[in-house]
Amino acid sequence: MNLLAKCCTWILVLLCTHAFAQIEQYDYKRELKGVSEQWHSLVLPNDIFEETSQSLSDLRIFGITEANDTVESPYLLRIATENISSRAVPFNTLNASHNEMGYYFTFEIPTVEPIDQIDLKFQQQNFDWHIQLEGSLNQQEWFTVIEDYRILSIKNDITDFQFTKLTFPKSKYRFFRIRIDSEEKPELQVASITQTEVTDGVFSNHHINKQETRENKQLKQTEIDIDMPLNVPISYIEIDVVDTIDYYRPVTVRYASDSIKTEKDWKYTYKTLASGTLNSIEKNIFKIRSTKAKKLKILIHNEDNQPLTIKEIEIKGYVHELVARFSETATYFLCYGNSRVSKPSYDIQQFEDKIPSGLTALNLGKELLIEKAEIAQTEPLFKNKTWLWGIMLAIILLLGWFSIKMIRNS
């Protein structure tokens, strides 16, 4: 009877464990407050990323009903990146000429569409020119669109850098004329004129706890170590350089992807997050694929130049928002903290256009550690070894008795 009771207890434990198995796969939960409609939104706070996986694949929304059943709510993860659409505008190249003022290239846009970019490609690989862009409706009267605009190309064993795209406010003219102030004849290979539409991204600013700069004279590079208080998604880095001289320096941004505790200190493994060129022509902004990081290392390759003076480094991340559908009345939790699970696949991913707008935002409760159910340990059937030896002796005697009886009968 005692054995039967223990078996029933074991079965009950298994059933309870199965009922909460989904939630118990995760380490943390935060209650979702304000669930009152079928659809809601939730902006993820920065502190939640500290315990999520790098890919955010471990985010789940679970609900506990009054009947103690577990339900899962589907969601979409929306990252507020900027959206840039570009459309080529057809044009005709009318002429190329020059005078004592410089070299001229004139383009005609038959449809008089507004444009905001002209991309130029030249045969020359090394140049530093200043240009002026003008617009006209009749080629009689010209209006300045941009002036003293610098385009640049540097190509050598160390640097391969080009900045030849003209960006300006949307302008509607039938004719556009570019004047290049150069003693050398610019060999224009191709030009492209585009109309762009930009929807700005929404960023969250990330605080920097510590920023240390040192000069590595052996490698001829400036090394900047940055520590942030939280492990957060990074998608925007802006480096503000004080120097007003012309400069073009290769730069690499790395993040600590792993760490090992040694007897003396922590040792970090770094991966490349972004690379490019610090330059005096444009703002030094690097927009990257959203990646979680807490420690950054910025390497500025100076070669034989004097190190640059860095005024400030600004780090931002795109706002992450969950859009979730709730089908049952329950107490809902956002669960996370499991690097082994894969990204969920929900039907609503195929019907994103059916999600209503103007969703009510939810609030998050405090972070709670999810308690793991302890599986009952089955006790051995015989705690006292004397009983075990006694039963074994009885079995041996019984087998011996049957053997003797069989021999006599034969």
Coordinates of C-alpha atoms in Angstrom, one line a residue:
M1 CA 0.0 0.0 0.0
N2 CA 2.9 2.3 0.9
L3 CA 4.5 1.7 -2.6
L4 CA 1.2 2.5 -4.3
A5 CA 0.9 5.8 -2.4
K6 CA 4.4 6.7 -3.5
C7 CA 3.7 5.9 -7.1
C8 CA 0.6 8.1 -7.0
T9 CA 2.6 10.9 -5.5
W10 CA 5.2 10.6 -8.3
I11 CA 2.5 10.8 -11.0
L12 CA 0.9 13.9 -9.4
V13 CA 4.4 15.6 -9.3
L14 CA 4.9 14.8 -13.0
L15 CA 1.5 16.3 -13.9
C16 CA 2.1 19.5 -12.0
T17 CA 5.6 19.8 -13.5
H18 CA 4.1 19.4 -17.0
A19 CA 1.5 22.1 -16.3
F20 CA 4.2 24.7 -15.5
A21 CA 6.9 23.3 -17.8
Q22 CA 6.7 26.1 -20.3
I23 CA 7.2 28.9 -17.8
E24 CA 9.9 27.0 -15.9
Q25 CA 12.1 26.9 -19.0
Y26 CA 12.9 30.5 -18.3
D27 CA 14.7 32.3 -15.4
Y28 CA 12.7 35.5 -15.1
K29 CA 9.2 36.9 -15.4
R30 CA 7.5 40.3 -15.1
E31 CA 3.8 40.7 -14.9
L32 CA 2.0 42.5 -17.7
K33 CA -0.3 45.0 -16.1
G34 CA -3.3 46.5 -17.9
V35 CA -4.4 43.7 -20.2
S36 CA -8.0 44.6 -21.1
E37 CA -8.2 44.3 -24.9
Q38 CA -7.3 41.7 -27.5
W39 CA -4.3 43.7 -28.8
H40 CA -1.7 45.6 -26.7
S41 CA 1.8 47.0 -27.2
L42 CA 4.7 47.0 -24.8
V43 CA 8.0 49.0 -25.1
L44 CA 10.8 46.9 -23.7
P45 CA 12.8 48.8 -21.0
N46 CA 16.6 48.8 -21.2
D47 CA 17.1 46.8 -18.0
I48 CA 15.2 43.8 -19.4
F49 CA 18.0 43.1 -22.0
E50 CA 20.4 42.3 -19.3
E51 CA 19.0 38.8 -18.9
T52 CA 17.7 38.1 -22.4
S53 CA 19.6 36.1 -25.0
Q54 CA 21.6 38.0 -27.7
S55 CA 19.0 37.4 -30.4
L56 CA 16.0 38.1 -28.0
S57 CA 14.6 34.7 -29.1
D58 CA 13.7 33.8 -25.5
L59 CA 10.9 36.4 -25.1
R60 CA 7.6 34.7 -24.3
I61 CA 4.2 35.8 -23.0
F62 CA 2.5 33.3 -20.8
G63 CA -0.8 33.5 -18.9
I64 CA -2.1 31.6 -16.0
T65 CA -5.9 31.2 -16.1
E66 CA -8.2 30.7 -13.1
A67 CA -8.3 27.0 -13.8
N68 CA -4.5 27.1 -13.4
D69 CA -3.9 26.4 -17.1
T70 CA -1.0 27.9 -19.0
V71 CA -1.7 29.8 -22.2
E72 CA 0.8 31.5 -24.6
S73 CA 0.1 34.8 -26.3
P74 CA 1.6 35.4 -29.8
Y75 CA 3.6 38.6 -30.3
L76 CA 5.6 40.6 -32.9
L77 CA 8.9 42.2 -32.1
R78 CA 9.1 45.6 -33.8
I79 CA 12.4 47.5 -33.9
A80 CA 11.9 51.2 -34.6
T81 CA 14.6 51.5 -37.3
E82 CA 14.5 54.2 -39.9
N83 CA 13.0 53.4 -43.2
I84 CA 14.8 54.7 -46.3
S85 CA 13.2 54.3 -49.7
S86 CA 15.0 55.5 -52.8
R87 CA 13.7 55.9 -56.3
A88 CA 15.8 56.7 -59.4
V89 CA 14.7 59.8 -61.3
P90 CA 15.3 59.7 -65.1
F91 CA 17.4 62.6 -66.5
N92 CA 19.4 63.7 -69.6
T93 CA 23.0 65.0 -69.5
L94 CA 22.9 68.1 -71.7
N95 CA 26.5 69.3 -71.8
A96 CA 29.9 69.5 -70.1
S97 CA 31.9 72.7 -70.3
H98 CA 34.4 74.8 -68.4
N99 CA 35.7 78.4 -68.0
E100 CA 37.9 80.2 -65.6
M101 CA 35.3 79.5 -62.8
G102 CA 35.6 75.7 -63.2
Y103 CA 34.0 72.7 -64.9
Y104 CA 30.3 72.5 -65.5
F105 CA 27.9 69.5 -65.9
T106 CA 24.2 70.2 -66.7
F107 CA 21.4 67.7 -66.3
E108 CA 17.8 68.0 -67.4
I109 CA 14.9 66.3 -65.5
P110 CA 11.9 66.3 -67.9
T111 CA 9.3 65.5 -65.3
V112 CA 10.3 68.2 -62.8
E113 CA 10.2 65.8 -59.9
P114 CA 11.7 66.8 -56.6
I115 CA 15.1 65.3 -56.0
D116 CA 17.4 65.4 -53.0
Q117 CA 20.5 63.3 -54.0
I118 CA 23.0 63.3 -56.8
D119 CA 25.6 60.6 -56.8
L120 CA 28.8 61.2 -58.9
K121 CA 31.4 58.7 -60.0
F122 CA 34.7 60.0 -61.5
Q123 CA 37.5 58.2 -63.2
Q124 CA 40.0 59.9 -60.9
Q125 CA 40.7 58.0 -57.7
N126 CA 42.4 60.8 -55.7
F127 CA 40.8 64.3 -55.6
D128 CA 39.6 67.0 -53.2
W129 CA 37.1 69.3 -54.9
H130 CA 34.6 72.0 -53.9
I131 CA 31.4 72.2 -55.9
Q132 CA 28.3 74.3 -56.3
L133 CA 24.9 73.0 -57.3
E134 CA 22.4 75.3 -59.0
G135 CA 18.9 74.8 -60.3
S136 CA 16.9 76.6 -63.0
L137 CA 13.5 76.4 -64.7
N138 CA 14.6 77.8 -68.0
Q139 CA 18.5 77.9 -68.0
Q140 CA 18.3 81.7 -68.0
E141 CA 18.1 82.3 -64.3
W142 CA 20.0 80.0 -61.9
F143 CA 19.4 79.6 -58.1
T144 CA 21.9 78.2 -55.6
V145 CA 20.9 74.9 -54.1
I146 CA 24.2 74.1 -52.2
E147 CA 27.6 75.8 -52.3
D148 CA 31.1 75.1 -51.2
Y149 CA 30.2 71.5 -50.9
R150 CA 33.2 69.2 -50.6
I151 CA 33.7 65.9 -52.4
L152 CA 36.7 63.7 -51.8
S153 CA 38.3 60.5 -52.9
I154 CA 41.5 58.9 -51.4
K155 CA 42.9 55.6 -52.5
N156 CA 46.3 54.3 -51.5
D157 CA 47.8 51.3 -49.6
I158 CA 46.2 52.5 -46.4
T159 CA 42.9 54.2 -47.2
D160 CA 40.1 53.6 -49.7
F161 CA 37.6 56.4 -49.0
Q162 CA 35.1 58.2 -51.2
F163 CA 32.5 60.9 -50.5
T164 CA 30.9 61.9 -53.7
K165 CA 27.2 62.0 -53.0
L166 CA 25.4 65.4 -52.9
T167 CA 22.6 65.5 -50.4
F168 CA 20.4 68.5 -50.2
P169 CA 16.8 69.6 -49.4
K170 CA 14.2 68.4 -51.9
S171 CA 14.3 70.7 -54.9
K172 CA 12.1 71.1 -58.0
Y173 CA 13.9 72.4 -61.0
R174 CA 13.9 71.4 -64.7
F175 CA 17.6 71.8 -64.9
F176 CA 20.5 71.2 -62.4
R177 CA 24.0 72.5 -63.0
I178 CA 27.1 71.3 -61.1
R179 CA 30.2 73.5 -61.0
I180 CA 33.5 71.9 -59.8
D181 CA 36.3 74.2 -58.8
S182 CA 39.3 72.3 -60.1
E183 CA 42.4 72.9 -62.1
E184 CA 42.2 69.3 -63.3
K185 CA 39.4 68.2 -65.6
P186 CA 37.0 66.0 -63.7
E187 CA 36.3 62.8 -65.7
L188 CA 32.7 62.1 -64.9
Q189 CA 31.9 58.5 -65.6
V190 CA 28.4 58.2 -64.3
A191 CA 25.8 60.2 -62.4
S192 CA 22.6 59.1 -60.7
I193 CA 19.8 61.3 -59.5
T194 CA 17.4 60.0 -56.8
Q195 CA 14.4 60.9 -54.8
T196 CA 14.5 59.5 -51.2
E197 CA 11.9 59.2 -48.5
V198 CA 13.2 58.8 -44.9
T199 CA 11.2 57.8 -41.9
D200 CA 13.4 58.5 -38.9
G201 CA 14.1 55.7 -36.4
V202 CA 13.3 56.0 -32.7
F203 CA 16.3 55.7 -30.4
S204 CA 16.9 55.2 -26.7
N205 CA 20.0 56.9 -25.3
H206 CA 22.5 54.6 -23.5
H207 CA 24.5 56.0 -20.5
I208 CA 28.3 55.5 -20.4
N209 CA 29.7 54.5 -17.0
K210 CA 33.4 54.8 -17.9
Q211 CA 35.4 55.9 -20.9
E212 CA 39.2 55.4 -21.0
T213 CA 41.5 56.5 -23.8
R214 CA 45.1 55.4 -24.3
E215 CA 47.6 55.7 -27.2
N216 CA 49.1 52.5 -28.4
K217 CA 52.3 53.8 -30.0
Q218 CA 53.5 50.4 -31.1
L219 CA 50.3 49.8 -33.2
K220 CA 49.9 53.6 -34.0
Q221 CA 46.3 53.6 -32.8
T222 CA 44.1 55.3 -30.3
E223 CA 42.2 52.8 -28.1
I224 CA 39.0 53.8 -26.4
D225 CA 37.4 51.4 -23.8
I226 CA 33.7 52.1 -23.0
D227 CA 31.8 50.5 -20.1
M228 CA 28.0 50.8 -19.9
P229 CA 25.9 49.9 -16.9
L230 CA 23.6 47.5 -18.8
N231 CA 23.9 44.9 -21.6
V232 CA 21.7 46.7 -24.1
P233 CA 21.1 46.7 -27.9
I234 CA 23.3 49.1 -29.7
S235 CA 22.5 50.5 -33.2
Y236 CA 24.0 54.0 -33.3
I237 CA 27.4 55.3 -32.4
E238 CA 28.5 58.9 -33.0
I239 CA 32.1 60.0 -32.4
D240 CA 32.6 63.8 -31.9
V241 CA 36.1 64.9 -32.9
V242 CA 37.4 68.2 -31.6
D243 CA 40.1 68.7 -34.2
T244 CA 39.3 71.1 -37.0
I245 CA 42.1 69.9 -39.3
D246 CA 41.4 67.5 -42.2
Y247 CA 41.6 63.9 -41.2
Y248 CA 40.7 60.5 -42.6
R249 CA 41.3 57.6 -40.2
P250 CA 40.2 54.0 -40.4
V251 CA 38.2 53.1 -37.3
T252 CA 37.0 49.8 -35.9
V253 CA 34.3 49.3 -33.2
R254 CA 34.3 46.0 -31.3
Y255 CA 32.2 44.6 -28.5
A256 CA 32.9 42.1 -25.8
S257 CA 31.1 38.9 -26.9
D258 CA 32.4 36.6 -24.1
S259 CA 34.4 36.7 -20.9
I260 CA 36.5 34.5 -18.7
K261 CA 37.3 35.0 -15.0
T262 CA 41.0 34.5 -14.2
E263 CA 42.9 34.7 -10.9
K264 CA 43.8 38.3 -11.5
D265 CA 41.0 39.8 -13.7
W266 CA 38.4 39.3 -16.3
K267 CA 39.5 38.4 -19.9
Y268 CA 37.2 39.5 -22.7
T269 CA 36.8 38.2 -26.3
Y270 CA 35.9 40.9 -28.7
K271 CA 34.0 40.8 -32.1
T272 CA 33.9 43.5 -34.7
L273 CA 30.7 45.5 -34.5
A274 CA 31.3 48.2 -37.1
S275 CA 34.2 49.6 -39.2
G276 CA 34.6 52.7 -41.4
T277 CA 36.5 55.9 -41.7
L278 CA 36.6 58.9 -39.3
N279 CA 36.7 61.9 -41.5
S280 CA 36.3 65.7 -41.4
I281 CA 33.8 65.9 -44.3
E282 CA 30.7 64.6 -42.6
K283 CA 29.4 63.6 -39.2
N284 CA 31.0 60.5 -37.8
I285 CA 27.9 58.4 -37.3
F286 CA 27.9 54.6 -37.5
K287 CA 24.5 52.9 -37.8
I288 CA 24.7 49.2 -37.3
R289 CA 22.6 46.1 -36.9
S290 CA 21.1 46.0 -33.4
T291 CA 23.5 44.1 -31.2
K292 CA 23.6 43.7 -27.4
A293 CA 26.7 44.9 -25.8
K294 CA 28.0 46.2 -22.5
K295 CA 31.7 46.8 -23.2
L296 CA 33.0 48.5 -26.4
K297 CA 36.5 49.0 -27.7
I298 CA 37.0 51.7 -30.4
L299 CA 40.3 51.5 -32.4
I300 CA 41.3 54.6 -34.4
H301 CA 44.2 53.8 -36.7
N302 CA 46.4 56.9 -36.8
E303 CA 49.4 55.6 -38.8
D304 CA 52.0 58.4 -38.5
N305 CA 49.5 61.2 -37.7
Q306 CA 49.0 62.9 -34.4
P307 CA 46.1 61.3 -32.4
L308 CA 42.7 63.0 -32.7
T309 CA 41.0 64.6 -29.7
I310 CA 37.7 62.9 -29.0
K311 CA 35.2 65.2 -27.3
E312 CA 32.3 62.9 -26.8
I313 CA 30.9 59.5 -27.8
E314 CA 27.2 59.0 -28.1
I315 CA 25.6 55.6 -28.0
K316 CA 22.0 54.8 -28.8
G317 CA 19.8 51.8 -29.5
Y318 CA 16.6 51.4 -31.4
V319 CA 13.4 51.2 -29.3
H320 CA 12.1 47.6 -29.2
E321 CA 8.4 47.1 -28.9
L322 CA 6.2 44.0 -28.6
V323 CA 2.8 43.9 -30.2
A324 CA 0.8 41.0 -28.6
R325 CA -2.6 39.4 -29.0
F326 CA -4.5 38.2 -25.9
S327 CA -7.3 35.6 -26.4
E328 CA -8.1 34.5 -22.9
T329 CA -8.7 36.0 -19.5
A330 CA -5.6 35.3 -17.4
T331 CA -2.8 36.8 -15.4
Y332 CA 0.0 37.4 -18.0
F333 CA 3.7 37.4 -17.6
L334 CA 6.6 38.3 -19.9
C335 CA 9.1 35.5 -19.4
Y336 CA 12.8 35.5 -20.5
G337 CA 16.2 34.1 -19.7
N338 CA 16.9 31.0 -21.7
S339 CA 19.7 31.0 -24.3
R340 CA 18.8 27.5 -25.6
V341 CA 15.3 28.2 -27.0
S342 CA 14.8 29.3 -30.6
K343 CA 12.7 32.2 -31.9
P344 CA 9.0 31.5 -31.8
S345 CA 6.9 31.2 -34.9
Y346 CA 3.4 32.7 -34.7
D347 CA 0.6 33.0 -37.3
I348 CA 0.3 36.8 -36.7
Q349 CA 3.7 37.2 -38.4
Q350 CA 1.9 36.5 -41.7
F351 CA -1.0 39.0 -41.0
E352 CA 0.9 42.0 -39.7
D353 CA -1.4 44.3 -41.8
K354 CA -4.4 43.1 -39.8
I355 CA -3.0 44.4 -36.5
P356 CA -5.0 47.5 -35.5
S357 CA -3.3 50.9 -34.9
G358 CA -3.4 53.0 -31.7
L359 CA -2.8 50.1 -29.3
T360 CA -3.0 50.6 -25.6
A361 CA 0.5 50.2 -24.0
L362 CA 1.0 47.8 -21.1
N363 CA 3.1 48.3 -18.0
L364 CA 5.6 45.9 -16.6
G365 CA 5.8 44.7 -13.0
K366 CA 9.0 44.0 -11.1
E367 CA 11.4 41.3 -12.3
L368 CA 10.9 38.1 -10.4
L369 CA 13.0 34.9 -10.4
I370 CA 11.0 32.0 -11.6
E371 CA 11.1 29.2 -9.0
K372 CA 11.8 25.7 -10.4
A373 CA 9.6 22.8 -9.2
E374 CA 11.6 20.3 -7.3
I375 CA 11.0 16.8 -8.6
A376 CA 10.3 14.4 -5.7
Q377 CA 13.0 12.0 -5.0
T378 CA 11.7 8.4 -4.8
E379 CA 12.9 6.6 -1.7
P380 CA 14.5 3.2 -2.0
L381 CA 12.1 0.4 -1.4
F382 CA 14.3 -1.1 1.3
K383 CA 16.2 1.4 3.5
N384 CA 17.6 -1.4 5.7
K385 CA 20.2 -3.6 4.0
T386 CA 19.4 -6.5 6.4
W387 CA 16.0 -6.9 4.7
L388 CA 17.7 -6.9 1.3
W389 CA 20.2 -9.6 2.4
G390 CA 17.4 -11.6 4.0
I391 CA 15.3 -11.7 0.9
M392 CA 18.3 -12.6 -1.2
L393 CA 19.0 -15.5 1.2
A394 CA 15.4 -16.7 1.0
I395 CA 15.5 -16.7 -2.8
I396 CA 18.7 -18.7 -2.8
L397 CA 17.2 -21.2 -0.3
L398 CA 14.0 -21.5 -2.4
L399 CA 16.0 -22.1 -5.6
G400 CA 18.1 -24.7 -3.8
W401 CA 15.0 -26.5 -2.5
F402 CA 13.5 -26.7 -6.0
S403 CA 16.8 -27.9 -7.5
I404 CA 17.1 -30.8 -4.9
K405 CA 13.4 -31.7 -5.5
M406 CA 13.9 -31.9 -9.3
I407 CA 17.0 -34.1 -8.8
R408 CA 15.1 -36.6 -6.5
N409 CA 12.2 -36.9 -8.9
S410 CA 14.6 -37.7 -11.8

